[in-house]
Amino acid sequence: ARKLGNLANPCLSVGRILVYILSASTTECVAKVPHRSEHPFLVFAHVAVHVATAGKLSTLISESEKYNIQSLTVTGNINSDDIAFIRAMAGYSNSGAKTDGKLVQLDMSGCNIVSGGSGYYSHSAYYTYDKTYAPDYQYAYSTYTTSDNVLPNCVFAKTNLTTVVLPSTITAIDSQAFYGAKLKSVTIPASVQGFENIGLYGQPFGYSEIENIYVAHNHPALISIDGLLYNKNTMQLIACPGGRKEVVLPTNVTSIGSRAFCGTIYLTNVNIPKEVTFSGTTKIFYLSSITSAIIPDGTTEIPQDMFYKCFNLNSATIPEGVKTIQSGNFGYSALESITIPSTVNQIIGDAFSHMSELKEVHCKAVTPPSIFNSPFYNSQSNCVLYVPVGSLNAYRQADVWKNFAEIKEE
């Protein structure tokens, strides 16, 4: 588009392809390739735009034209106002209302994302678990804006975009960048140095339709294997995209990062290699749709919130050798029965809270494990606790354990 701006003739016809220059300026211009239809100027197959001044995209594409563009290439500088304009072109306004926008392909590789402008996306909190649109787990009304060189939160949420090329200059991807996105794949540029706020909100590729994460071949720290994101030596899984239905982890994987499977809303099960340890991690499967979980042998501690709010989880195996079950682990799951191995000596926080389907707890420990806070909160009223023969009195006298509806020996 910048080269086309130097042309003396603002309208060129090459065969049956017409390039129409809206602005012949060398700083800001628009090139259009019309769709071959009965009304070629009503729907444009592709438009290329150079935005010299952030916030000015709306001045280069008219209101009447922006809903009729199918493919867009943007170069130059863009901020929150430009992203709001692009989102409207792709089917959703900054308030989340649907538009008539037809944009499905977006090339941002030549863009610089800069701070400035008003919010490009706003939403409020709700806790719906709906596979047609990922759950919103923000705790307050949020309005998002851009920061320099960061792919921001919810930038593609709810839009019609199916293909996006990310800016080659971004250095970070925020924790909810692809939240609600319909993209099937994404490629991380070599410029990306990290992901922001993962520990607070989640990993960027969850709660989306993304099935494969790819990485620029020259990225210094990341690599893609079978569409999953790993560190360069392939020993740590960093992220699984939200649209994946099946996952097979390589046997050389020894660790799984915090929230690696967070927001995998189509995944049903994962085979975790026995070599994997969970030291220092949290919320690995938070809000995943997995239905079964087998924790590998050799695990001594189940980390905090590992399966928290996995609403479809109906089967879980905890191996002998586990000593500590941290808070939030199976909270809100669909488990009807759980077996706590004999090696467990402490259960912390709300590890088994809000499990409305829970009917049986089989605790194999002869001595009641130490309880911290209320691990069975809202889960005990209709649940039978089974304990080893000879341990009945100990459990009947132990705090929290004694609150089960019924305690039996087995």
Tab-separated table of C-alpha atoms in Angstrom:
chain	number	residue	atom	x	y	z
A	1	ALA	CA	0.000	0.000	0.000
A	2	ARG	CA	2.857	2.404	0.723
A	3	LYS	CA	4.337	1.795	-2.738
A	4	LEU	CA	0.965	2.256	-4.382
A	5	GLY	CA	0.761	5.677	-2.758
A	6	ASN	CA	3.538	6.899	-5.058
A	7	LEU	CA	1.577	6.193	-8.208
A	8	ALA	CA	0.520	9.211	-10.244
A	9	ASN	CA	-2.688	7.573	-11.430
A	10	PRO	CA	-4.977	6.838	-8.437
A	11	CYS	CA	-6.919	4.153	-10.288
A	12	LEU	CA	-5.218	1.211	-12.006
A	13	SER	CA	-6.789	-1.705	-13.833
A	14	VAL	CA	-4.728	-4.832	-14.351
A	15	GLY	CA	-6.720	-7.471	-16.202
A	16	ARG	CA	-9.862	-8.024	-14.114
A	17	ILE	CA	-8.269	-6.919	-10.847
A	18	LEU	CA	-8.844	-3.334	-9.873
A	19	VAL	CA	-6.744	-1.482	-7.341
A	20	TYR	CA	-8.435	1.667	-6.084
A	21	ILE	CA	-6.459	4.239	-4.105
A	22	LEU	CA	-8.557	6.119	-1.558
A	23	SER	CA	-5.622	8.260	-0.467
A	24	ALA	CA	-2.626	8.932	-2.684
A	25	SER	CA	-0.582	10.072	0.291
A	26	THR	CA	2.725	8.280	0.904
A	27	THR	CA	1.974	8.213	4.623
A	28	GLU	CA	-1.550	6.820	4.766
A	29	CYS	CA	-3.255	4.932	1.981
A	30	VAL	CA	-5.696	2.162	1.209
A	31	ALA	CA	-5.546	-0.407	-1.572
A	32	LYS	CA	-8.567	-2.552	-2.435
A	33	VAL	CA	-9.030	-5.752	-4.415
A	34	PRO	CA	-12.771	-6.135	-5.029
A	35	HIS	CA	-14.635	-9.410	-4.750
A	36	ARG	CA	-15.719	-10.849	-8.094
A	37	SER	CA	-19.470	-10.655	-7.764
A	38	GLU	CA	-22.359	-8.926	-9.432
A	39	HIS	CA	-21.602	-5.868	-7.299
A	40	PRO	CA	-17.811	-5.774	-7.113
A	41	PHE	CA	-17.658	-2.582	-5.054
A	42	LEU	CA	-20.017	-3.789	-2.336
A	43	VAL	CA	-17.852	-6.612	-1.008
A	44	PHE	CA	-14.067	-6.298	-1.047
A	45	ALA	CA	-12.029	-9.507	-0.964
A	46	HIS	CA	-8.947	-7.721	0.363
A	47	VAL	CA	-7.962	-4.277	1.575
A	48	ALA	CA	-4.481	-3.082	2.572
A	49	VAL	CA	-4.202	-0.094	4.891
A	50	HIS	CA	-1.229	1.837	6.220
A	51	VAL	CA	-1.928	3.779	9.416
A	52	ALA	CA	0.801	6.343	10.000
A	53	THR	CA	-0.866	7.810	13.088
A	54	ALA	CA	-2.386	5.481	15.671
A	55	GLY	CA	-6.128	5.913	16.078
A	56	LYS	CA	-6.718	6.987	12.471
A	57	LEU	CA	-7.826	3.719	10.879
A	58	SER	CA	-11.459	4.843	10.912
A	59	THR	CA	-10.525	7.800	8.688
A	60	LEU	CA	-9.094	5.485	6.018
A	61	ILE	CA	-12.075	3.145	5.755
A	62	SER	CA	-15.526	4.669	5.686
A	63	GLU	CA	-18.364	3.484	7.916
A	64	SER	CA	-20.265	2.220	4.875
A	65	GLU	CA	-17.302	0.179	3.650
A	66	LYS	CA	-15.959	-1.302	6.874
A	67	TYR	CA	-18.652	-3.999	7.118
A	68	ASN	CA	-17.999	-5.231	3.563
A	69	ILE	CA	-14.318	-6.147	3.770
A	70	GLN	CA	-13.397	-9.825	4.048
A	71	SER	CA	-9.611	-9.636	4.307
A	72	LEU	CA	-7.524	-6.827	5.768
A	73	THR	CA	-3.808	-6.085	5.935
A	74	VAL	CA	-2.843	-3.330	8.362
A	75	THR	CA	0.595	-1.762	8.643
A	76	GLY	CA	1.820	1.166	10.692
A	77	ASN	CA	0.704	2.051	14.229
A	78	ILE	CA	-2.545	0.987	15.885
A	79	ASN	CA	-4.041	1.590	19.327
A	80	SER	CA	-7.265	0.769	21.176
A	81	ASP	CA	-9.422	2.843	18.830
A	82	ASP	CA	-8.086	1.022	15.770
A	83	ILE	CA	-8.597	-2.375	17.384
A	84	ALA	CA	-12.170	-1.410	18.248
A	85	PHE	CA	-12.685	-0.492	14.591
A	86	ILE	CA	-11.202	-3.813	13.402
A	87	ARG	CA	-13.357	-5.750	15.876
A	88	ALA	CA	-16.455	-4.061	14.462
A	89	MET	CA	-15.316	-5.021	10.961
A	90	ALA	CA	-15.053	-8.608	12.209
A	91	GLY	CA	-18.542	-8.860	13.667
A	92	TYR	CA	-18.440	-7.369	17.181
A	93	SER	CA	-18.361	-3.859	18.557
A	94	ASN	CA	-16.308	-2.754	21.545
A	95	SER	CA	-19.352	-3.331	23.786
A	96	GLY	CA	-19.787	-6.899	22.534
A	97	ALA	CA	-22.795	-6.163	20.316
A	98	LYS	CA	-22.953	-7.945	16.971
A	99	THR	CA	-22.311	-6.026	13.773
A	100	ASP	CA	-22.717	-6.896	10.091
A	101	GLY	CA	-18.958	-7.028	9.627
A	102	LYS	CA	-17.606	-9.647	7.213
A	103	LEU	CA	-13.901	-9.559	8.085
A	104	VAL	CA	-12.461	-13.074	8.552
A	105	GLN	CA	-8.773	-12.658	7.659
A	106	LEU	CA	-6.417	-10.176	9.311
A	107	ASP	CA	-2.718	-9.603	8.666
A	108	MET	CA	-1.142	-7.481	11.408
A	109	SER	CA	2.452	-8.523	10.753
A	110	GLY	CA	3.460	-4.986	9.789
A	111	CYS	CA	1.741	-3.331	12.754
A	112	ASN	CA	3.086	-1.710	15.875
A	113	ILE	CA	0.624	-1.925	18.772
A	114	VAL	CA	0.900	1.206	20.891
A	115	SER	CA	-0.870	2.552	23.948
A	116	GLY	CA	-3.632	5.089	23.616
A	117	GLY	CA	-7.256	5.426	22.624
A	118	SER	CA	-10.432	4.381	24.405
A	119	GLY	CA	-11.331	0.826	25.390
A	120	TYR	CA	-11.758	-1.664	22.558
A	121	TYR	CA	-13.679	-4.319	24.517
A	122	SER	CA	-15.837	-4.281	27.639
A	123	HIS	CA	-17.535	-7.067	29.569
A	124	SER	CA	-18.823	-7.944	33.010
A	125	ALA	CA	-18.443	-11.042	35.173
A	126	TYR	CA	-20.502	-14.206	34.898
A	127	TYR	CA	-19.758	-17.856	35.567
A	128	THR	CA	-21.412	-19.671	32.693
A	129	TYR	CA	-19.624	-22.760	31.422
A	130	ASP	CA	-20.708	-22.761	27.808
A	131	LYS	CA	-18.693	-24.309	24.997
A	132	THR	CA	-20.262	-21.980	22.439
A	133	TYR	CA	-18.497	-19.099	24.166
A	134	ALA	CA	-15.842	-19.519	26.791
A	135	PRO	CA	-16.589	-18.583	30.418
A	136	ASP	CA	-15.764	-15.141	31.675
A	137	TYR	CA	-14.017	-15.446	35.017
A	138	GLN	CA	-13.207	-11.776	35.557
A	139	TYR	CA	-14.423	-10.565	38.921
A	140	ALA	CA	-15.464	-7.056	37.895
A	141	TYR	CA	-16.562	-5.072	34.889
A	142	SER	CA	-13.544	-4.690	32.615
A	143	THR	CA	-12.647	-2.329	29.795
A	144	TYR	CA	-9.491	-3.228	27.889
A	145	THR	CA	-6.974	-0.869	26.311
A	146	THR	CA	-3.677	-1.358	24.499
A	147	SER	CA	-0.109	-1.180	25.780
A	148	ASP	CA	3.080	-0.774	23.766
A	149	ASN	CA	4.116	-3.974	21.978
A	150	VAL	CA	1.670	-6.231	23.858
A	151	LEU	CA	-1.009	-8.348	22.201
A	152	PRO	CA	-3.804	-7.383	24.593
A	153	ASN	CA	-6.606	-9.240	26.340
A	154	CYS	CA	-9.698	-10.323	24.409
A	155	VAL	CA	-8.461	-8.648	21.244
A	156	PHE	CA	-10.264	-11.192	19.032
A	157	ALA	CA	-13.083	-12.201	21.428
A	158	LYS	CA	-16.343	-13.228	19.747
A	159	THR	CA	-15.246	-11.941	16.343
A	160	ASN	CA	-15.612	-13.766	13.006
A	161	LEU	CA	-11.851	-13.843	12.434
A	162	THR	CA	-10.579	-17.270	11.387
A	163	THR	CA	-7.052	-16.311	10.283
A	164	VAL	CA	-4.750	-13.777	11.958
A	165	VAL	CA	-1.063	-13.000	11.410
A	166	LEU	CA	0.295	-11.395	14.574
A	167	PRO	CA	2.494	-8.278	14.621
A	168	SER	CA	6.176	-9.121	14.268
A	169	THR	CA	7.042	-6.470	16.857
A	170	ILE	CA	5.048	-7.651	19.878
A	171	THR	CA	7.191	-8.631	22.846
A	172	ALA	CA	4.442	-10.047	25.079
A	173	ILE	CA	1.044	-11.734	24.835
A	174	ASP	CA	-1.440	-11.029	27.593
A	175	SER	CA	-3.078	-13.838	29.536
A	176	GLN	CA	-6.477	-13.630	27.823
A	177	ALA	CA	-5.367	-12.470	24.385
A	178	PHE	CA	-7.238	-15.192	22.480
A	179	TYR	CA	-10.164	-15.479	24.872
A	180	GLY	CA	-13.313	-16.240	22.884
A	181	ALA	CA	-11.434	-16.325	19.559
A	182	LYS	CA	-12.626	-18.491	16.661
A	183	LEU	CA	-9.147	-18.873	15.188
A	184	LYS	CA	-8.051	-22.454	14.483
A	185	SER	CA	-4.324	-21.752	14.781
A	186	VAL	CA	-1.887	-19.034	15.754
A	187	THR	CA	1.837	-18.494	15.180
A	188	ILE	CA	3.921	-16.820	17.889
A	189	PRO	CA	6.470	-14.374	16.411
A	190	ALA	CA	10.132	-14.607	17.379
A	191	SER	CA	9.832	-11.196	19.058
A	192	VAL	CA	7.610	-12.516	21.869
A	193	GLN	CA	9.576	-12.724	25.102
A	194	GLY	CA	6.841	-13.900	27.431
A	195	PHE	CA	3.221	-14.021	28.525
A	196	GLU	CA	1.771	-11.491	30.943
A	197	ASN	CA	-0.391	-12.258	33.992
A	198	ILE	CA	-0.592	-16.031	33.439
A	199	GLY	CA	-0.534	-16.699	37.165
A	200	LEU	CA	-3.425	-14.298	37.700
A	201	TYR	CA	-5.845	-15.090	34.883
A	202	GLY	CA	-4.765	-18.006	32.704
A	203	GLN	CA	-2.804	-18.885	29.610
A	204	PRO	CA	-3.442	-16.831	26.445
A	205	PHE	CA	-4.702	-19.680	24.247
A	206	GLY	CA	-7.436	-21.063	26.518
A	207	TYR	CA	-11.165	-20.390	26.186
A	208	SER	CA	-10.804	-20.322	22.403
A	209	GLU	CA	-11.295	-22.436	19.282
A	210	ILE	CA	-7.535	-22.586	18.662
A	211	GLU	CA	-6.399	-26.148	17.944
A	212	ASN	CA	-2.738	-25.553	17.158
A	213	ILE	CA	-0.088	-23.161	18.450
A	214	TYR	CA	2.878	-22.645	16.126
A	215	VAL	CA	6.128	-20.810	16.829
A	216	ALA	CA	8.489	-18.893	14.552
A	217	HIS	CA	11.407	-21.204	13.718
A	218	ASN	CA	13.940	-18.715	15.073
A	219	HIS	CA	12.271	-18.171	18.444
A	220	PRO	CA	14.987	-18.381	21.120
A	221	ALA	CA	12.940	-19.925	23.942
A	222	LEU	CA	9.787	-21.606	22.608
A	223	ILE	CA	8.962	-24.499	20.311
A	224	SER	CA	5.803	-26.129	19.001
A	225	ILE	CA	5.320	-29.901	18.991
A	226	ASP	CA	2.077	-31.293	17.598
A	227	GLY	CA	0.461	-27.908	18.055
A	228	LEU	CA	1.310	-27.603	21.757
A	229	LEU	CA	3.649	-24.988	23.203
A	230	TYR	CA	6.849	-26.103	24.982
A	231	ASN	CA	10.045	-24.545	26.204
A	232	LYS	CA	12.980	-24.925	23.850
A	233	ASN	CA	14.317	-28.152	25.371
A	234	THR	CA	10.786	-29.644	25.125
A	235	MET	CA	10.807	-30.762	28.765
A	236	GLN	CA	8.131	-28.336	29.984
A	237	LEU	CA	4.661	-27.972	28.527
A	238	ILE	CA	3.709	-24.294	28.620
A	239	ALA	CA	0.273	-24.239	26.990
A	240	CYS	CA	-2.348	-26.369	25.317
A	241	PRO	CA	-4.740	-24.438	23.053
A	242	GLY	CA	-8.373	-24.207	24.094
A	243	GLY	CA	-9.782	-25.913	20.998
A	244	ARG	CA	-7.817	-29.152	21.267
A	245	LYS	CA	-9.856	-32.336	21.639
A	246	GLU	CA	-6.952	-34.773	22.041
A	247	VAL	CA	-3.490	-34.456	23.567
A	248	VAL	CA	-0.554	-36.866	23.721
A	249	LEU	CA	2.403	-35.585	25.736
A	250	PRO	CA	5.924	-36.750	24.821
A	251	THR	CA	7.540	-39.058	27.368
A	252	ASN	CA	10.446	-36.648	27.862
A	253	VAL	CA	8.154	-34.019	29.431
A	254	THR	CA	9.066	-33.609	33.103
A	255	SER	CA	6.984	-30.573	34.094
A	256	ILE	CA	3.728	-28.862	33.221
A	257	GLY	CA	3.462	-25.111	33.676
A	258	SER	CA	0.790	-23.338	35.702
A	259	ARG	CA	-2.531	-23.147	33.858
A	260	ALA	CA	-1.133	-25.059	30.881
A	261	PHE	CA	-4.543	-26.665	30.258
A	262	CYS	CA	-6.575	-23.762	31.616
A	263	GLY	CA	-9.649	-23.168	29.463
A	264	THR	CA	-9.315	-26.308	27.305
A	265	ILE	CA	-13.049	-26.424	26.734
A	266	TYR	CA	-13.099	-29.403	24.349
A	267	LEU	CA	-10.500	-31.675	25.942
A	268	THR	CA	-11.795	-34.811	27.694
A	269	ASN	CA	-8.661	-36.542	28.980
A	270	VAL	CA	-4.883	-36.279	29.141
A	271	ASN	CA	-2.329	-39.005	29.735
A	272	ILE	CA	0.264	-37.411	32.018
A	273	PRO	CA	3.712	-39.067	31.744
A	274	LYS	CA	4.945	-40.620	34.981
A	275	GLU	CA	8.089	-38.458	34.848
A	276	VAL	CA	6.074	-35.262	35.334
A	277	THR	CA	6.348	-33.335	38.589
A	278	PHE	CA	4.139	-30.437	39.655
A	279	SER	CA	6.406	-28.447	41.951
A	280	GLY	CA	5.493	-24.756	42.088
A	281	THR	CA	2.544	-25.020	39.702
A	282	THR	CA	-1.090	-24.043	40.149
A	283	LYS	CA	-4.415	-24.401	38.320
A	284	ILE	CA	-3.024	-26.687	35.630
A	285	PHE	CA	-6.468	-27.842	34.438
A	286	TYR	CA	-8.505	-24.929	35.780
A	287	LEU	CA	-11.853	-24.709	33.938
A	288	SER	CA	-10.976	-27.539	31.557
A	289	SER	CA	-13.654	-29.868	30.198
A	290	ILE	CA	-11.693	-33.040	31.015
A	291	THR	CA	-13.831	-35.939	32.235
A	292	SER	CA	-11.123	-38.149	33.736
A	293	ALA	CA	-7.782	-37.654	35.438
A	294	ILE	CA	-5.052	-40.093	36.412
A	295	ILE	CA	-2.363	-38.501	38.531
A	296	PRO	CA	0.978	-40.203	37.778
A	297	ASP	CA	2.769	-42.492	40.222
A	298	GLY	CA	5.537	-40.753	42.083
A	299	THR	CA	3.468	-37.644	42.788
A	300	THR	CA	3.783	-36.570	46.424
A	301	GLU	CA	1.706	-33.385	46.319
A	302	ILE	CA	-1.281	-32.407	44.210
A	303	PRO	CA	-0.785	-28.671	43.601
A	304	GLN	CA	-3.307	-25.963	44.315
A	305	ASP	CA	-6.470	-25.847	42.164
A	306	MET	CA	-5.156	-28.521	39.805
A	307	PHE	CA	-8.665	-29.564	38.685
A	308	TYR	CA	-10.614	-26.645	40.138
A	309	LYS	CA	-13.915	-26.002	38.347
A	310	CYS	CA	-13.478	-28.909	35.967
A	311	PHE	CA	-17.249	-29.278	35.943
A	312	ASN	CA	-17.249	-32.405	33.751
A	313	LEU	CA	-14.651	-34.342	35.756
A	314	ASN	CA	-16.315	-37.589	36.846
A	315	SER	CA	-13.332	-39.879	37.362
A	316	ALA	CA	-10.049	-39.264	39.203
A	317	THR	CA	-7.293	-41.550	40.450
A	318	ILE	CA	-4.950	-40.422	43.213
A	319	PRO	CA	-1.968	-42.778	43.573
A	320	GLU	CA	-0.388	-44.109	46.737
A	321	GLY	CA	2.538	-41.901	47.673
A	322	VAL	CA	0.620	-38.639	47.618
A	323	LYS	CA	1.048	-36.939	50.999
A	324	THR	CA	-0.574	-33.535	50.519
A	325	ILE	CA	-3.692	-32.463	48.637
A	326	GLN	CA	-3.651	-28.695	48.231
A	327	SER	CA	-6.676	-26.398	48.237
A	328	GLY	CA	-9.216	-26.220	45.449
A	329	ASN	CA	-8.118	-29.401	43.728
A	330	PHE	CA	-11.404	-31.064	42.851
A	331	GLY	CA	-13.794	-28.270	43.799
A	332	TYR	CA	-16.967	-28.054	41.689
A	333	SER	CA	-16.204	-31.317	39.877
A	334	ALA	CA	-18.792	-33.984	38.985
A	335	LEU	CA	-17.069	-36.749	40.946
A	336	GLU	CA	-19.449	-39.149	42.656
A	337	SER	CA	-16.690	-41.072	44.411
A	338	ILE	CA	-13.092	-40.370	45.374
A	339	THR	CA	-10.450	-42.538	47.018
A	340	ILE	CA	-7.881	-40.855	49.238
A	341	PRO	CA	-4.748	-43.040	49.509
A	342	SER	CA	-3.293	-44.212	52.820
A	343	THR	CA	-0.225	-42.001	52.417
A	344	VAL	CA	-2.132	-38.717	52.553
A	345	ASN	CA	-1.456	-36.906	55.826
A	346	GLN	CA	-2.900	-33.457	55.119
A	347	ILE	CA	-5.688	-31.911	53.068
A	348	ILE	CA	-5.697	-28.145	52.693
A	349	GLY	CA	-8.320	-25.512	51.980
A	350	ASP	CA	-11.332	-26.329	49.809
A	351	ALA	CA	-9.795	-29.339	48.067
A	352	PHE	CA	-13.119	-31.197	47.712
A	353	SER	CA	-15.607	-28.343	48.088
A	354	HIS	CA	-18.887	-27.739	46.250
A	355	MET	CA	-19.057	-31.277	44.849
A	356	SER	CA	-22.825	-31.698	44.662
A	357	GLU	CA	-22.599	-35.156	43.057
A	358	LEU	CA	-20.244	-36.622	45.663
A	359	LYS	CA	-21.739	-39.697	47.317
A	360	GLU	CA	-18.705	-41.639	48.582
A	361	VAL	CA	-15.287	-40.786	49.994
A	362	HIS	CA	-12.968	-43.743	50.618
A	363	CYS	CA	-10.140	-42.641	52.893
A	364	LYS	CA	-7.480	-45.356	53.257
A	365	ALA	CA	-5.447	-43.546	55.938
A	366	VAL	CA	-5.660	-45.292	59.326
A	367	THR	CA	-5.127	-41.979	61.091
A	368	PRO	CA	-7.399	-39.168	59.885
A	369	PRO	CA	-5.337	-36.795	57.738
A	370	SER	CA	-4.861	-33.310	59.160
A	371	ILE	CA	-7.436	-30.847	57.929
A	372	PHE	CA	-6.791	-27.177	57.220
A	373	ASN	CA	-9.854	-24.969	56.735
A	374	SER	CA	-12.869	-26.684	55.096
A	375	PRO	CA	-11.828	-29.084	52.324
A	376	PHE	CA	-15.259	-30.742	52.094
A	377	TYR	CA	-17.341	-27.569	52.280
A	378	ASN	CA	-20.786	-28.108	50.690
A	379	SER	CA	-19.878	-31.709	49.819
A	380	GLN	CA	-20.573	-33.732	52.982
A	381	SER	CA	-24.306	-33.538	53.547
A	382	ASN	CA	-25.241	-36.493	51.309
A	383	CYS	CA	-21.911	-38.267	51.305
A	384	VAL	CA	-20.799	-41.470	53.055
A	385	LEU	CA	-17.239	-41.649	54.380
A	386	TYR	CA	-15.575	-45.080	54.268
A	387	VAL	CA	-12.587	-45.613	56.564
A	388	PRO	CA	-10.264	-48.529	57.435
A	389	VAL	CA	-11.465	-51.130	59.913
A	390	GLY	CA	-10.552	-50.021	63.417
A	391	SER	CA	-10.487	-46.293	62.535
A	392	LEU	CA	-14.173	-45.493	62.947
A	393	ASN	CA	-13.909	-43.786	66.334
A	394	ALA	CA	-10.900	-41.720	65.283
A	395	TYR	CA	-12.771	-40.288	62.288
A	396	ARG	CA	-15.939	-39.706	64.319
A	397	GLN	CA	-13.944	-37.545	66.713
A	398	ALA	CA	-11.780	-35.728	64.157
A	399	ASP	CA	-12.664	-32.189	63.099
A	400	VAL	CA	-14.371	-31.974	59.702
A	401	TRP	CA	-14.272	-35.746	59.206
A	402	LYS	CA	-16.987	-36.138	61.840
A	403	ASN	CA	-19.346	-33.945	59.763
A	404	PHE	CA	-19.974	-36.532	57.058
A	405	ALA	CA	-23.586	-37.707	56.820
A	406	GLU	CA	-22.475	-41.249	57.635
A	407	ILE	CA	-19.161	-42.948	58.443
A	408	LYS	CA	-18.607	-46.659	57.777
A	409	GLU	CA	-15.702	-49.053	58.050
A	410	GLU	CA	-14.552	-51.135	55.110
